[in-house]
Amino acid sequence: MTEGTLSLGGERITGDSVRTQNVLAAMTIANIVRTSLGPLGLDKMLVDDIGDVTITNDGATILKLLEVEHPAAKVLVELAQLQDQEVGDGTTSVVIIAAELLKNADQLVKQKIHPTSVISGYKLACKLAVKYIQDKMVIPVDELGSECLINVAKTSMASKVIGIETDIAKERVAKLLNAGANVILTTGGIDDLCLKQFVEAGAMAVRRCKKADLKRIAKATGATLLTALANMEGDESVDASIIGSADEVVQERICDDELILIRGPKARTAASIIIRGANDFMCDEIERSVHDALCVIKRVLESKQVVPGGGCCETALSIYLENFATTVSSREQLAIAEFATALLSIPKALSVNAAQDATELVAKLRAYHNASQTQKDKEQLKWFGLDLQAGKVRDCKSFGVFEPAVSKIKSLKYATEAAITILRIDDMIKLDKEEKKGRHGDECM
């Protein structure tokens, strides 16, 4: 029902109309990113008002670049940003699940189920789903060994500026060389005379490095950053113990760029990732992909827990909640069942994006997980997920298809909270823009 009789001067939308509008807005946002889900998802090309082009299938990046006006749609955009900040991955999944929860809730409300009952059922379903993941689906990283992790860290070259007059600089260069340093990196420039001194001693000196890179190199090689050579007494000296070490430092050319590579740092394992591509768009997308992968590894290292991927977790939760719903005698039963149905949107989207028969694959996956939860001798089937390349189901644990447990748990919590937030809304008031005072004065005259 729409009313335009507010004394405030604006439009009021209330009842089923506002809920339907919110659901449509949420589904529109979800449909934009749905086809980008999974390893075989498609890319989006976004062009801003000045013509800059972004090509990506990263959900957070897509939604960040969209100019969304509808309030309910903005909730999902913020949801994706929150997931990106907290976990770094799973942004597309969380938006799809939230939109499906809203759509299913809207259908229940149209069947005269009160929104409060739906919200109560969703909260219970989310709580049960999180508990099931923690009790049944989580695999400790220690059990899987080091193959479960990819320990990668970006590292480059840098150092501190030592810019002094030539005669003093000469003495300082000598002190560095006498201490045993044969690679010197600085954030500032190096005088040509000092460079000559380094070359004659067979040492490498690199100038104008990034300070952030310097910190990483110092951490990897066991070196200590120096802002000055002077100690507390004012005497200038260089202690050999502050010098880091690595197997080799070499200069290499990759395409048109010259890079200095530090191999085999002694203090700890570290690595640089050199991103190369046919054009800037490809490099930007690779960088986003690497960022997501590193965030995932970080979360796994922090939580020490992973869950199987390939739609395995969502399907297992769906079957579990469906069976649990039949034991609930109140109206929340319907909401829990719809929550279970919404979770299947992930394996369905993965199958569709891979050009596979979603109906057949998801049905087979559901049968496997139902058997794992009802028959003790088939408990190992709980690790089965989708093999999108072959168009069949497989044991994701054996094939090493994992996701951070924290990513799944936070996705469920955030999606449920976002759906509940929008579901609670039954009235929307859009105020008219205020007219400028000058115009009012003109009208009075």
PDB file of N, CA and C in Angstrom, residues 8-9 11 49 59 67 89 104 107 118 149 175 178 193 196 216 235 249 273 299 329 340 347 355 367 430:
ATOM      1  N   LEU A   8       4.975  15.420   6.403  1.00  0.00           N
ATOM      2  CA  LEU A   8       6.385  15.715   6.182  1.00  0.00           C
ATOM      3  C   LEU A   8       6.675  16.042   4.726  1.00  0.00           C
ATOM      4  N   GLY A   9       5.854  15.579   3.861  1.00  0.00           N
ATOM      5  CA  GLY A   9       6.095  15.778   2.436  1.00  0.00           C
ATOM      6  C   GLY A   9       6.990  14.694   1.890  1.00  0.00           C
ATOM      7  N   GLU A  11       6.920  10.165   0.354  1.00  0.00           N
ATOM      8  CA  GLU A  11       6.183   8.968  -0.043  1.00  0.00           C
ATOM      9  C   GLU A  11       6.374   7.883   0.999  1.00  0.00           C
ATOM     10  N   ASP A  49      32.489   6.508 -14.646  1.00  0.00           N
ATOM     11  CA  ASP A  49      32.074   7.703 -15.382  1.00  0.00           C
ATOM     12  C   ASP A  49      33.208   8.378 -16.149  1.00  0.00           C
ATOM     13  N   GLY A  59      33.488 -10.735  -5.999  1.00  0.00           N
ATOM     14  CA  GLY A  59      32.210 -10.161  -5.569  1.00  0.00           C
ATOM     15  C   GLY A  59      32.346  -8.820  -4.881  1.00  0.00           C
ATOM     16  N   GLU A  67      27.063   1.677  -8.274  1.00  0.00           N
ATOM     17  CA  GLU A  67      26.438   2.818  -7.598  1.00  0.00           C
ATOM     18  C   GLU A  67      25.008   2.421  -7.234  1.00  0.00           C
ATOM     19  N   ASP A  89      37.525 -13.487   1.657  1.00  0.00           N
ATOM     20  CA  ASP A  89      36.969 -14.303   0.583  1.00  0.00           C
ATOM     21  C   ASP A  89      35.549 -14.697   0.971  1.00  0.00           C
ATOM     22  N   ASN A 104      13.005 -16.553   0.299  1.00  0.00           N
ATOM     23  CA  ASN A 104      12.226 -17.611   0.936  1.00  0.00           C
ATOM     24  C   ASN A 104      11.391 -17.079   2.092  1.00  0.00           C
ATOM     25  N   GLN A 107       8.244 -15.406   0.795  1.00  0.00           N
ATOM     26  CA  GLN A 107       7.214 -16.384   0.429  1.00  0.00           C
ATOM     27  C   GLN A 107       6.456 -16.872   1.659  1.00  0.00           C
ATOM     28  N   VAL A 118       9.456 -16.166  11.376  1.00  0.00           N
ATOM     29  CA  VAL A 118      10.496 -16.463  10.385  1.00  0.00           C
ATOM     30  C   VAL A 118      11.869 -16.089  10.935  1.00  0.00           C
ATOM     31  N   LEU A 149      48.452 -26.046   3.451  1.00  0.00           N
ATOM     32  CA  LEU A 149      48.718 -24.601   3.460  1.00  0.00           C
ATOM     33  C   LEU A 149      49.705 -24.196   2.373  1.00  0.00           C
ATOM     34  N   LYS A 175      82.773   1.510   7.393  1.00  0.00           N
ATOM     35  CA  LYS A 175      82.320   0.800   8.596  1.00  0.00           C
ATOM     36  C   LYS A 175      81.334  -0.312   8.246  1.00  0.00           C
ATOM     37  N   ASN A 178      83.392  -3.122   6.605  1.00  0.00           N
ATOM     38  CA  ASN A 178      84.247  -3.792   7.589  1.00  0.00           C
ATOM     39  C   ASN A 178      83.442  -4.714   8.497  1.00  0.00           C
ATOM     40  N   LEU A 193      80.157   8.658  -5.504  1.00  0.00           N
ATOM     41  CA  LEU A 193      81.446   8.336  -4.895  1.00  0.00           C
ATOM     42  C   LEU A 193      81.321   7.131  -3.969  1.00  0.00           C
ATOM     43  N   LYS A 196      80.949   3.960  -5.997  1.00  0.00           N
ATOM     44  CA  LYS A 196      82.267   3.517  -6.478  1.00  0.00           C
ATOM     45  C   LYS A 196      82.981   2.719  -5.392  1.00  0.00           C
ATOM     46  N   ARG A 216      60.111  -6.031   5.562  1.00  0.00           N
ATOM     47  CA  ARG A 216      59.903  -7.451   5.262  1.00  0.00           C
ATOM     48  C   ARG A 216      61.242  -8.170   5.060  1.00  0.00           C
ATOM     49  N   ASP A 235      78.869   7.586  19.331  1.00  0.00           N
ATOM     50  CA  ASP A 235      79.928   6.994  18.513  1.00  0.00           C
ATOM     51  C   ASP A 235      79.310   6.190  17.373  1.00  0.00           C
ATOM     52  N   VAL A 249      71.939 -12.735  -3.428  1.00  0.00           N
ATOM     53  CA  VAL A 249      71.194 -11.553  -3.861  1.00  0.00           C
ATOM     54  C   VAL A 249      71.615 -11.282  -5.297  1.00  0.00           C
ATOM     55  N   ILE A 273      55.821 -12.553  -4.794  1.00  0.00           N
ATOM     56  CA  ILE A 273      54.952 -12.994  -5.879  1.00  0.00           C
ATOM     57  C   ILE A 273      55.068 -11.972  -7.002  1.00  0.00           C
ATOM     58  N   ARG A 299      43.618 -16.872   7.412  1.00  0.00           N
ATOM     59  CA  ARG A 299      42.538 -17.320   8.297  1.00  0.00           C
ATOM     60  C   ARG A 299      42.729 -18.776   8.713  1.00  0.00           C
ATOM     61  N   SER A 329       7.871 -28.477  16.324  1.00  0.00           N
ATOM     62  CA  SER A 329       6.405 -28.510  16.213  1.00  0.00           C
ATOM     63  C   SER A 329       5.778 -27.128  16.066  1.00  0.00           C
ATOM     64  N   ALA A 340      17.266 -24.103   5.044  1.00  0.00           N
ATOM     65  CA  ALA A 340      17.962 -25.248   4.445  1.00  0.00           C
ATOM     66  C   ALA A 340      17.932 -25.174   2.923  1.00  0.00           C
ATOM     67  N   PRO A 347      25.653 -24.722  -4.138  1.00  0.00           N
ATOM     68  CA  PRO A 347      26.001 -25.793  -5.092  1.00  0.00           C
ATOM     69  C   PRO A 347      25.262 -25.673  -6.422  1.00  0.00           C
ATOM     70  N   ALA A 355      28.388 -24.951 -16.425  1.00  0.00           N
ATOM     71  CA  ALA A 355      27.648 -25.528 -17.555  1.00  0.00           C
ATOM     72  C   ALA A 355      27.315 -27.001 -17.322  1.00  0.00           C
ATOM     73  N   ALA A 367      21.728 -36.867  -1.911  1.00  0.00           N
ATOM     74  CA  ALA A 367      21.568 -38.288  -1.580  1.00  0.00           C
ATOM     75  C   ALA A 367      22.784 -38.805  -0.804  1.00  0.00           C
ATOM     76  N   LYS A 430      10.162   7.820   2.222  1.00  0.00           N
ATOM     77  CA  LYS A 430      11.133   8.531   1.390  1.00  0.00           C
ATOM     78  C   LYS A 430      10.731   9.994   1.340  1.00  0.00           C
TER      79      LYS A 430
END
